[in-house]
Structure formats: structure tokens, C-alpha cells
PDB file of C-alpha atoms and ligand atoms in Angstrom:
ATOM      1  CA  UNK A  29       0.000   0.000   0.000  1.00  0.00           C
ATOM      2  CA  UNK A  30       2.720   2.460   1.074  1.00  0.00           C
ATOM      3  CA  UNK A  31       6.201   2.022  -0.304  1.00  0.00           C
ATOM      4  CA  UNK A  32       9.161   4.178   0.714  1.00  0.00           C
ATOM      5  CA  UNK A  33      12.141   3.371  -1.491  1.00  0.00           C
ATOM      6  CA  UNK A  34      15.619   4.575  -0.669  1.00  0.00           C
ATOM      7  CA  UNK A  35      14.705   8.099   0.397  1.00  0.00           C
ATOM      8  CA  UNK A  36      17.217  10.703   1.466  1.00  0.00           C
ATOM      9  CA  UNK A  37      15.914  13.844   3.161  1.00  0.00           C
ATOM     10  CA  UNK A  38      18.107  16.793   4.121  1.00  0.00           C
ATOM     11  CA  UNK A  39      17.739  19.847   6.313  1.00  0.00           C
ATOM     12  CA  UNK A  40      19.949  22.292   4.430  1.00  0.00           C
ATOM     13  CA  UNK A  41      23.020  20.280   3.501  1.00  0.00           C
ATOM     14  CA  UNK A  42      22.663  17.824   6.375  1.00  0.00           C
ATOM     15  CA  UNK A  43      20.966  14.507   5.657  1.00  0.00           C
ATOM     16  CA  UNK A  44      18.426  13.477   8.310  1.00  0.00           C
ATOM     17  CA  UNK A  45      17.458  10.298   6.422  1.00  0.00           C
ATOM     18  CA  UNK A  46      19.799   8.253   4.280  1.00  0.00           C
ATOM     19  CA  UNK A  47      18.487   5.687   1.869  1.00  0.00           C
ATOM     20  CA  UNK A  48      15.500   4.734   4.032  1.00  0.00           C
ATOM     21  CA  UNK A  49      13.161   2.053   2.682  1.00  0.00           C
ATOM     22  CA  UNK A  50      10.040   0.675   4.292  1.00  0.00           C
ATOM     23  CA  UNK A  51       6.688  -0.753   3.294  1.00  0.00           C
ATOM     24  CA  UNK A  52       3.265  -0.885   4.876  1.00  0.00           C
ATOM     25  CA  UNK A  53       0.724  -3.377   3.538  1.00  0.00           C
ATOM     26  CA  UNK A  54      -2.995  -2.736   3.676  1.00  0.00           C
ATOM     27  CA  UNK A  55      -4.418  -3.560   7.116  1.00  0.00           C
ATOM     28  CA  UNK A  56      -1.053  -3.655   8.863  1.00  0.00           C
ATOM     29  CA  UNK A  57       0.080  -1.830  11.970  1.00  0.00           C
ATOM     30  CA  UNK A  58       3.724  -0.968  11.394  1.00  0.00           C
ATOM     31  CA  UNK A  59       5.857   0.940  13.880  1.00  0.00           C
ATOM     32  CA  UNK A  60       9.006   2.945  13.553  1.00  0.00           C
ATOM     33  CA  UNK A  61      11.155   3.022  16.671  1.00  0.00           C
ATOM     34  CA  UNK A  62      14.429   4.746  17.457  1.00  0.00           C
ATOM     35  CA  UNK A  63      16.119   7.232  19.772  1.00  0.00           C
ATOM     36  CA  UNK A  64      15.613  10.998  19.773  1.00  0.00           C
ATOM     37  CA  UNK A  65      16.826  12.497  16.531  1.00  0.00           C
ATOM     38  CA  UNK A  66      16.939   9.173  14.662  1.00  0.00           C
ATOM     39  CA  UNK A  67      14.711  10.563  11.907  1.00  0.00           C
ATOM     40  CA  UNK A  68      11.298   9.124  12.790  1.00  0.00           C
ATOM     41  CA  UNK A  69       9.354  12.383  12.522  1.00  0.00           C
ATOM     42  CA  UNK A  70      11.275  13.292   9.373  1.00  0.00           C
ATOM     43  CA  UNK A  71      10.132  10.024   7.775  1.00  0.00           C
ATOM     44  CA  UNK A  72       6.459  10.745   8.469  1.00  0.00           C
ATOM     45  CA  UNK A  73       6.789  14.343   7.278  1.00  0.00           C
ATOM     46  CA  UNK A  74       8.387  13.200   4.032  1.00  0.00           C
ATOM     47  CA  UNK A  75       5.514  10.758   3.414  1.00  0.00           C
ATOM     48  CA  UNK A  76       2.937  13.499   4.090  1.00  0.00           C
ATOM     49  CA  UNK A  77       4.523  15.849   1.592  1.00  0.00           C
ATOM     50  CA  UNK A  78       5.759  18.242   4.280  1.00  0.00           C
ATOM     51  CA  UNK A  79       9.432  17.735   3.396  1.00  0.00           C
ATOM     52  CA  UNK A  80      11.048  17.382  -0.038  1.00  0.00           C
ATOM     53  CA  UNK A  81      13.033  14.279  -0.997  1.00  0.00           C
ATOM     54  CA  UNK A  82      16.657  14.706  -2.043  1.00  0.00           C
ATOM     55  CA  UNK A  83      16.404  11.269  -3.657  1.00  0.00           C
ATOM     56  CA  UNK A  84      14.333   8.106  -3.593  1.00  0.00           C
ATOM     57  CA  UNK A  85      10.659   7.428  -4.206  1.00  0.00           C
ATOM     58  CA  UNK A  86       7.464   7.163  -2.194  1.00  0.00           C
ATOM     59  CA  UNK A  87       4.365   5.527  -3.647  1.00  0.00           C
ATOM     60  CA  UNK A  88       0.905   5.084  -2.149  1.00  0.00           C
ATOM     61  CA  UNK A  89      -1.382   2.560  -3.840  1.00  0.00           C
ATOM     62  CA  UNK A  90       0.940   2.677  -6.823  1.00  0.00           C
ATOM     63  CA  UNK A  91       0.949   6.467  -7.198  1.00  0.00           C
ATOM     64  CA  UNK A  92       4.060   8.513  -6.726  1.00  0.00           C
ATOM     65  CA  UNK A  93       3.608  10.863  -3.739  1.00  0.00           C
ATOM     66  CA  UNK A  94       7.227  11.827  -2.979  1.00  0.00           C
ATOM     67  CA  UNK A  95       7.381  15.640  -3.206  1.00  0.00           C
ATOM     68  CA  UNK A  96       3.594  15.855  -3.735  1.00  0.00           C
ATOM     69  CA  UNK A  97       1.669  18.665  -2.014  1.00  0.00           C
ATOM     70  CA  UNK A  98       0.364  17.753   1.464  1.00  0.00           C
ATOM     71  CA  UNK A  99      -3.275  18.206   0.388  1.00  0.00           C
ATOM     72  CA  UNK A 100      -2.738  15.833  -2.523  1.00  0.00           C
ATOM     73  CA  UNK A 101      -1.378  13.188  -0.163  1.00  0.00           C
ATOM     74  CA  UNK A 102      -4.282  13.730   2.237  1.00  0.00           C
ATOM     75  CA  UNK A 103      -6.802  13.521  -0.603  1.00  0.00           C
ATOM     76  CA  UNK A 104      -5.401  10.092  -1.524  1.00  0.00           C
ATOM     77  CA  UNK A 105      -6.177   8.872   2.002  1.00  0.00           C
ATOM     78  CA  UNK A 106      -3.032   9.498   4.043  1.00  0.00           C
ATOM     79  CA  UNK A 107      -3.728  11.349   7.328  1.00  0.00           C
ATOM     80  CA  UNK A 108      -0.974  12.640   9.600  1.00  0.00           C
ATOM     81  CA  UNK A 109      -1.529  12.855  13.354  1.00  0.00           C
ATOM     82  CA  UNK A 110       1.411  15.025  14.396  1.00  0.00           C
ATOM     83  CA  UNK A 111       3.588  14.870  17.475  1.00  0.00           C
ATOM     84  CA  UNK A 112       2.997  17.233  20.356  1.00  0.00           C
ATOM     85  CA  UNK A 113      -0.759  17.491  19.952  1.00  0.00           C
ATOM     86  CA  UNK A 114      -0.611  20.041  17.210  1.00  0.00           C
ATOM     87  CA  UNK A 115      -4.237  21.027  17.345  1.00  0.00           C
ATOM     88  CA  UNK A 116      -5.249  24.555  16.335  1.00  0.00           C
ATOM     89  CA  UNK A 117      -5.270  26.124  19.812  1.00  0.00           C
ATOM     90  CA  UNK A 118      -7.502  29.094  19.023  1.00  0.00           C
ATOM     91  CA  UNK A 119     -10.122  27.087  17.179  1.00  0.00           C
ATOM     92  CA  UNK A 120     -12.822  25.221  19.066  1.00  0.00           C
ATOM     93  CA  UNK A 121     -12.951  21.448  19.272  1.00  0.00           C
ATOM     94  CA  UNK A 122     -15.697  21.428  16.618  1.00  0.00           C
ATOM     95  CA  UNK A 123     -13.671  23.658  14.288  1.00  0.00           C
ATOM     96  CA  UNK A 124     -10.602  21.455  14.708  1.00  0.00           C
ATOM     97  CA  UNK A 125     -12.649  18.402  13.748  1.00  0.00           C
ATOM     98  CA  UNK A 126     -14.089  20.246  10.743  1.00  0.00           C
ATOM     99  CA  UNK A 127     -10.546  21.119   9.651  1.00  0.00           C
ATOM    100  CA  UNK A 128      -9.781  17.406   9.575  1.00  0.00           C
ATOM    101  CA  UNK A 129     -12.539  17.010   6.983  1.00  0.00           C
ATOM    102  CA  UNK A 130     -11.813  20.159   4.965  1.00  0.00           C
ATOM    103  CA  UNK A 131     -11.240  18.285   1.701  1.00  0.00           C
ATOM    104  CA  UNK A 132     -14.525  16.362   1.958  1.00  0.00           C
ATOM    105  CA  UNK A 133     -17.663  17.504   0.168  1.00  0.00           C
ATOM    106  CA  UNK A 134     -19.991  14.886   1.683  1.00  0.00           C
ATOM    107  CA  UNK A 135     -21.147  17.221   4.462  1.00  0.00           C
ATOM    108  CA  UNK A 136     -23.873  14.958   5.787  1.00  0.00           C
ATOM    109  CA  UNK A 137     -21.456  12.063   6.152  1.00  0.00           C
ATOM    110  CA  UNK A 138     -18.959  14.387   7.850  1.00  0.00           C
ATOM    111  CA  UNK A 139     -21.582  15.258  10.471  1.00  0.00           C
ATOM    112  CA  UNK A 140     -22.356  11.551  10.958  1.00  0.00           C
ATOM    113  CA  UNK A 141     -18.677  10.700  11.282  1.00  0.00           C
ATOM    114  CA  UNK A 142     -18.293  13.378  13.929  1.00  0.00           C
ATOM    115  CA  UNK A 143     -21.199  11.917  15.909  1.00  0.00           C
ATOM    116  CA  UNK A 144     -19.666   8.448  15.628  1.00  0.00           C
ATOM    117  CA  UNK A 145     -16.317   9.713  16.876  1.00  0.00           C
ATOM    118  CA  UNK A 146     -18.020  11.040  20.002  1.00  0.00           C
ATOM    119  CA  UNK A 147     -18.823   7.456  21.027  1.00  0.00           C
ATOM    120  CA  UNK A 148     -15.095   6.856  21.249  1.00  0.00           C
ATOM    121  CA  UNK A 149     -14.185  10.333  22.492  1.00  0.00           C
ATOM    122  CA  UNK A 150     -17.118  11.464  24.685  1.00  0.00           C
ATOM    123  CA  UNK A 151     -15.027  14.216  26.254  1.00  0.00           C
ATOM    124  CA  UNK A 152     -14.773  15.963  22.901  1.00  0.00           C
ATOM    125  CA  UNK A 153     -18.553  16.150  22.648  1.00  0.00           C
ATOM    126  CA  UNK A 154     -18.756  17.776  26.077  1.00  0.00           C
ATOM    127  CA  UNK A 155     -16.216  20.359  24.962  1.00  0.00           C
ATOM    128  CA  UNK A 156     -17.265  21.077  21.408  1.00  0.00           C
ATOM    129  CA  UNK A 157     -17.204  24.846  21.798  1.00  0.00           C
ATOM    130  CA  UNK A 158     -14.090  25.077  23.954  1.00  0.00           C
ATOM    131  CA  UNK A 159     -10.895  26.495  22.393  1.00  0.00           C
ATOM    132  CA  UNK A 160      -8.695  23.465  21.815  1.00  0.00           C
ATOM    133  CA  UNK A 161      -5.649  25.127  23.406  1.00  0.00           C
ATOM    134  CA  UNK A 162      -7.403  25.262  26.786  1.00  0.00           C
ATOM    135  CA  UNK A 163      -7.948  21.500  26.963  1.00  0.00           C
ATOM    136  CA  UNK A 164      -5.691  19.158  28.937  1.00  0.00           C
ATOM    137  CA  UNK A 165      -2.783  17.438  27.201  1.00  0.00           C
ATOM    138  CA  UNK A 166      -4.647  14.141  27.067  1.00  0.00           C
ATOM    139  CA  UNK A 167      -7.769  15.773  25.654  1.00  0.00           C
ATOM    140  CA  UNK A 168      -5.710  17.523  22.988  1.00  0.00           C
ATOM    141  CA  UNK A 169      -4.124  14.207  22.017  1.00  0.00           C
ATOM    142  CA  UNK A 170      -7.573  12.638  21.634  1.00  0.00           C
ATOM    143  CA  UNK A 171      -8.637  15.627  19.524  1.00  0.00           C
ATOM    144  CA  UNK A 172      -5.558  15.260  17.299  1.00  0.00           C
ATOM    145  CA  UNK A 173      -6.431  11.582  16.724  1.00  0.00           C
ATOM    146  CA  UNK A 174     -10.105  12.358  16.088  1.00  0.00           C
ATOM    147  CA  UNK A 175      -9.183  15.152  13.677  1.00  0.00           C
ATOM    148  CA  UNK A 176      -6.988  12.786  11.664  1.00  0.00           C
ATOM    149  CA  UNK A 177      -9.872  10.289  11.450  1.00  0.00           C
ATOM    150  CA  UNK A 178     -12.268  12.959  10.150  1.00  0.00           C
ATOM    151  CA  UNK A 179     -10.655  12.729   6.723  1.00  0.00           C
ATOM    152  CA  UNK A 180     -11.740   9.051   6.495  1.00  0.00           C
ATOM    153  CA  UNK A 181      -8.147   8.020   5.829  1.00  0.00           C
ATOM    154  CA  UNK A 182      -6.957   4.733   4.410  1.00  0.00           C
ATOM    155  CA  UNK A 183      -3.787   5.028   6.469  1.00  0.00           C
ATOM    156  CA  UNK A 184      -2.979   7.127   9.538  1.00  0.00           C
ATOM    157  CA  UNK A 185       0.572   8.212  10.337  1.00  0.00           C
ATOM    158  CA  UNK A 186       0.788   8.595  14.118  1.00  0.00           C
ATOM    159  CA  UNK A 187       3.748  10.532  15.473  1.00  0.00           C
ATOM    160  CA  UNK A 188       4.414   9.556  19.106  1.00  0.00           C
ATOM    161  CA  UNK A 189       0.789   9.398  20.197  1.00  0.00           C
ATOM    162  CA  UNK A 190       1.779   8.568  23.791  1.00  0.00           C
ATOM    163  CA  UNK A 191       4.224  11.452  24.231  1.00  0.00           C
ATOM    164  CA  UNK A 192       3.854  13.275  27.522  1.00  0.00           C
ATOM    165  CA  UNK A 193       0.713  11.450  28.645  1.00  0.00           C
ATOM    166  CA  UNK A 194       0.039   9.966  32.086  1.00  0.00           C
ATOM    167  CA  UNK A 195       0.428   6.143  32.200  1.00  0.00           C
ATOM    168  CA  UNK A 196      -3.297   5.345  32.129  1.00  0.00           C
ATOM    169  CA  UNK A 197      -3.751   7.616  29.110  1.00  0.00           C
ATOM    170  CA  UNK A 198      -0.759   6.054  27.345  1.00  0.00           C
ATOM    171  CA  UNK A 199      -2.509   2.709  27.616  1.00  0.00           C
ATOM    172  CA  UNK A 200      -5.812   4.169  26.436  1.00  0.00           C
ATOM    173  CA  UNK A 201      -4.098   5.817  23.463  1.00  0.00           C
ATOM    174  CA  UNK A 202      -2.522   2.530  22.352  1.00  0.00           C
ATOM    175  CA  UNK A 203      -5.928   0.842  22.703  1.00  0.00           C
ATOM    176  CA  UNK A 204      -7.416   3.470  20.424  1.00  0.00           C
ATOM    177  CA  UNK A 205      -4.651   2.969  17.846  1.00  0.00           C
ATOM    178  CA  UNK A 206      -5.262  -0.802  17.953  1.00  0.00           C
ATOM    179  CA  UNK A 207      -9.027  -0.263  17.582  1.00  0.00           C
ATOM    180  CA  UNK A 208      -8.512   1.986  14.568  1.00  0.00           C
ATOM    181  CA  UNK A 209      -6.477  -0.712  12.897  1.00  0.00           C
ATOM    182  CA  UNK A 210      -8.946  -3.444  13.866  1.00  0.00           C
ATOM    183  CA  UNK A 211     -11.679  -1.446  12.163  1.00  0.00           C
ATOM    184  CA  UNK A 212      -9.708  -1.626   8.920  1.00  0.00           C
ATOM    185  CA  UNK A 213      -7.551   1.482   8.813  1.00  0.00           C
ATOM    186  CA  UNK A 214      -3.875   0.868   8.148  1.00  0.00           C
ATOM    187  CA  UNK A 215      -1.440   2.410  10.647  1.00  0.00           C
ATOM    188  CA  UNK A 216       2.164   3.577  10.539  1.00  0.00           C
ATOM    189  CA  UNK A 217       3.151   4.700  14.030  1.00  0.00           C
ATOM    190  CA  UNK A 218       6.292   6.360  15.336  1.00  0.00           C
ATOM    191  CA  UNK A 219       6.932   5.573  19.009  1.00  0.00           C
ATOM    192  CA  UNK A 220       9.694   6.023  21.533  1.00  0.00           C
ATOM    193  CA  UNK A 221       7.948   3.618  23.856  1.00  0.00           C
ATOM    194  CA  UNK A 222       9.654   0.689  22.122  1.00  0.00           C
ATOM    195  CA  UNK A 223       8.231  -2.127  24.224  1.00  0.00           C
ATOM    196  CA  UNK A 224       4.591  -1.117  23.795  1.00  0.00           C
ATOM    197  CA  UNK A 225       5.063  -0.342  20.123  1.00  0.00           C
ATOM    198  CA  UNK A 226       6.748  -3.665  19.299  1.00  0.00           C
ATOM    199  CA  UNK A 227       4.248  -5.598  21.367  1.00  0.00           C
ATOM    200  CA  UNK A 228       1.236  -4.237  19.485  1.00  0.00           C
ATOM    201  CA  UNK A 229       2.549  -4.026  15.917  1.00  0.00           C
ATOM    202  CA  UNK A 230       2.712  -6.518  13.050  1.00  0.00           C
ATOM    203  CA  UNK A 231       6.085  -5.324  11.824  1.00  0.00           C
ATOM    204  CA  UNK A 232       8.612  -2.717  12.880  1.00  0.00           C
ATOM    205  CA  UNK A 233      11.638  -0.793  11.681  1.00  0.00           C
ATOM    206  CA  UNK A 234      14.433   0.547  13.859  1.00  0.00           C
ATOM    207  CA  UNK A 235      15.947   3.839  12.736  1.00  0.00           C
ATOM    208  CA  UNK A 236      19.394   4.894  13.927  1.00  0.00           C
ATOM    209  CA  UNK A 237      21.048   8.086  12.686  1.00  0.00           C
ATOM    210  CA  UNK A 238      18.710   8.342   9.730  1.00  0.00           C
ATOM    211  CA  UNK A 239      19.119   4.747   8.553  1.00  0.00           C
ATOM    212  CA  UNK A 240      17.079   1.576   8.929  1.00  0.00           C
ATOM    213  CA  UNK A 241      19.210  -0.694  11.125  1.00  0.00           C
ATOM    214  CA  UNK A 242      16.790  -3.513  11.902  1.00  0.00           C
ATOM    215  CA  UNK A 243      13.423  -4.679  10.665  1.00  0.00           C
ATOM    216  CA  UNK A 244      11.121  -7.584  11.361  1.00  0.00           C
ATOM    217  CA  UNK A 245       7.939  -8.689  13.034  1.00  0.00           C
ATOM    218  CA  UNK A 246       7.182  -7.090  16.380  1.00  0.00           C
ATOM    219  CA  UNK A 247       7.907 -10.360  18.182  1.00  0.00           C
ATOM    220  CA  UNK A 248      11.236 -10.858  16.380  1.00  0.00           C
ATOM    221  CA  UNK A 249      12.266  -7.300  17.162  1.00  0.00           C
ATOM    222  CA  UNK A 250      11.366  -7.814  20.853  1.00  0.00           C
ATOM    223  CA  UNK A 251      13.687 -10.824  20.884  1.00  0.00           C
ATOM    224  CA  UNK A 252      16.512  -9.041  19.020  1.00  0.00           C
ATOM    225  CA  UNK A 253      19.683  -8.677  21.163  1.00  0.00           C
ATOM    226  CA  UNK A 254      20.660  -5.258  19.909  1.00  0.00           C
ATOM    227  CA  UNK A 255      17.164  -3.883  20.448  1.00  0.00           C
ATOM    228  CA  UNK A 256      16.905  -5.466  23.882  1.00  0.00           C
ATOM    229  CA  UNK A 257      20.177  -3.910  24.992  1.00  0.00           C
ATOM    230  CA  UNK A 258      19.731  -0.477  23.456  1.00  0.00           C
ATOM    231  CA  UNK A 259      15.973   0.107  23.620  1.00  0.00           C
ATOM    232  CA  UNK A 260      14.351  -2.291  26.057  1.00  0.00           C
ATOM    233  CA  UNK A 261      16.747  -1.885  28.973  1.00  0.00           C
ATOM    234  CA  UNK A 262      17.732  -5.502  29.257  1.00  0.00           C
TER     235      UNK A 262
HETATM  236  P1  ATP B 320      12.352  12.643  18.308  1.00  0.00           P
HETATM  237  O1  ATP B 320      12.019  11.322  18.888  1.00  0.00           O
HETATM  238  O2  ATP B 320      13.247  13.430  19.211  1.00  0.00           O
HETATM  239  O3  ATP B 320      11.192  13.414  17.799  1.00  0.00           O
HETATM  240  P2  ATP B 320      13.015  11.819  15.607  1.00  0.00           P
HETATM  241  O4  ATP B 320      13.529  10.441  15.457  1.00  0.00           O
HETATM  242  O5  ATP B 320      11.611  12.067  15.245  1.00  0.00           O
HETATM  243  O6  ATP B 320      13.331  12.334  17.063  1.00  0.00           O
HETATM  244  P3  ATP B 320      13.631  13.873  13.694  1.00  0.00           P
HETATM  245  O7  ATP B 320      12.782  14.916  14.336  1.00  0.00           O
HETATM  246  O8  ATP B 320      13.146  13.246  12.467  1.00  0.00           O
HETATM  247  O9  ATP B 320      13.970  12.744  14.739  1.00  0.00           O
HETATM  248  O10 ATP B 320      15.069  14.512  13.443  1.00  0.00           O
HETATM  249  C1  ATP B 320      16.092  13.855  12.718  1.00  0.00           C
HETATM  250  C2  ATP B 320      17.316  14.769  12.621  1.00  0.00           C
HETATM  251  O11 ATP B 320      17.000  15.912  11.840  1.00  0.00           O
HETATM  252  C3  ATP B 320      17.785  15.301  13.965  1.00  0.00           C
HETATM  253  O12 ATP B 320      19.187  15.318  13.948  1.00  0.00           O
HETATM  254  C4  ATP B 320      17.234  16.712  14.003  1.00  0.00           C
HETATM  255  O13 ATP B 320      18.039  17.564  14.760  1.00  0.00           O
HETATM  256  C5  ATP B 320      17.239  17.112  12.557  1.00  0.00           C
HETATM  257  N1  ATP B 320      16.163  18.078  12.265  1.00  0.00           N
HETATM  258  C6  ATP B 320      14.841  17.881  12.478  1.00  0.00           C
HETATM  259  N2  ATP B 320      14.125  18.962  12.090  1.00  0.00           N
HETATM  260  C7  ATP B 320      15.025  19.871  11.620  1.00  0.00           C
HETATM  261  C8  ATP B 320      14.920  21.189  11.077  1.00  0.00           C
HETATM  262  N3  ATP B 320      13.731  21.770  10.920  1.00  0.00           N
HETATM  263  N4  ATP B 320      16.070  21.805  10.726  1.00  0.00           N
HETATM  264  C9  ATP B 320      17.268  21.207  10.861  1.00  0.00           C
HETATM  265  N5  ATP B 320      17.437  19.952  11.363  1.00  0.00           N
HETATM  266  C10 ATP B 320      16.338  19.295  11.740  1.00  0.00           C
END
């Protein structure tokens, strides 16, 4: 479904990704793990069209999307749920959700989708008219996830959905990601919480200094010596 082939991405002259390749098949939950600065966020931003490729190719359902405009990528069904709860702080919860659906013309279905999302995120319904920036960190994370789903994506790119959340909310967030996948949406998730990410995924890639160093099924990666020593504390 999503194919990243040998991409190099630079900030100025400095490469942040070097010859990175990965694939995500339809229905899979794939995770990308690695230390701070390894290039995980850069990978997602390149897929979403937010960063240009210096070389390499990205295709989604057979179409070339490397260097495409972000709205083109979104229109094809790729939603990005950014790190750090990047909701629009001055817009209300409702307006943030509407922004997630801004490319859709099926307004009635958008309204129905919003109602359906409230079953999963009841707190958002209670706070529809509240400016998003005044909500708690956990609420903003839920809003960021809900906003991504409002585009009816085929695949969601999650960037560190558990970042900065209290332990019970971390667990809840991973449950939501698993539910989204179970309902048929493909997921590519960046996570620093390596144990949880490997435990819940089908396949994973380890990035180190902008390169893919290991790849395999979640269970194989959990059993991998290098990963155990460097990322799982044992
Ligand atoms: P983290 O877990 O800390 O978010 P990451 O794996 O997502 O890390 P990236 O944010 O992709 O890492 O960063 C990869 C490299 O690119 C880092 O060395 C970082 O300093 C650099 N980098 C990221 N954004 C920029 C930028 N806007 N300008 C210059 N360098 C950048």
C-alpha cells in the first residue's frame, strides 16, 4: 500500500534520512522506533509531503507521492496525526474536527462521522465549543487523533501518540490505535515507547542516525539482542 524506497531527506546540507526504505501493507500496523533524533518524525513528514526528498521514491497505492503537495497526499487517504498534539489552539474542538474534513464535500457524512467519533471520544462532545488550546494534554491528544480520522483516511501516520501522557492515558491511546487498525484502517506509528510499540505491531523498523538498522515482526524485534540492549533496557 505504502512504499518508501531509498529516500534521502536533508535539512539544508545535512541529511536526516539516508536511503531509508520501508513498506506498509494494507491492514497492517507498522511501527518505527528509534532514539531521539533518529529521523522518525522526518520520515512521516516526508511521506505526508511536508518535506522534499533529495532522492528516492514514495508511492501510495501505486501512485508517486514523494514531493507531492500535502493536500494531494491527504486527498489520496493518508492522514498525519502530528507529534505534540498540534491542534489549532484558538479554534474550538468542533472547528478542529471540521478542519480534519476540509477536503470532503460529503457534508452529511462528515456530520455523521463526527457523531460516531463522540462514542469513542465522549469528552470531545462535552467540549465542542471550547478552544482546543485550553484543553488538557490528554484531551488535545484525543482531539488530534479524532481530527486525523475525520478525513476518512486509508492510512494514519501517528507521530508519538503517547508522548507526555500519564500512564493510564498512554494505555488508552494505544488501545485506540489498535481499535482503529482493527476497524480496517492501516497504521504507521512512530513511538519512543519501544516495548509497547513492538508488542502491538505486526512489523517494525528501527531507525538509527537516519538509517534503517533492523526490521522484522514485532515479536522478532522484541527478541533481538541489539534492540533489547539499546531500547528495552535488558
Ligand atoms: P524525536 O524522537 O526526538 O522526535 P526523531 O527520530 O523524530 O526524534 P527527527 O525529528 O526526524 O527525529 O530529526 C532527525 C534529525 O533531523 C535530527 O538530527 C534533528 O536535529 C534534525 N532536524 C529535524 N528537524 C530539523 C529542522 N527543521 N532543521 C534542521 N534539522 C532538523
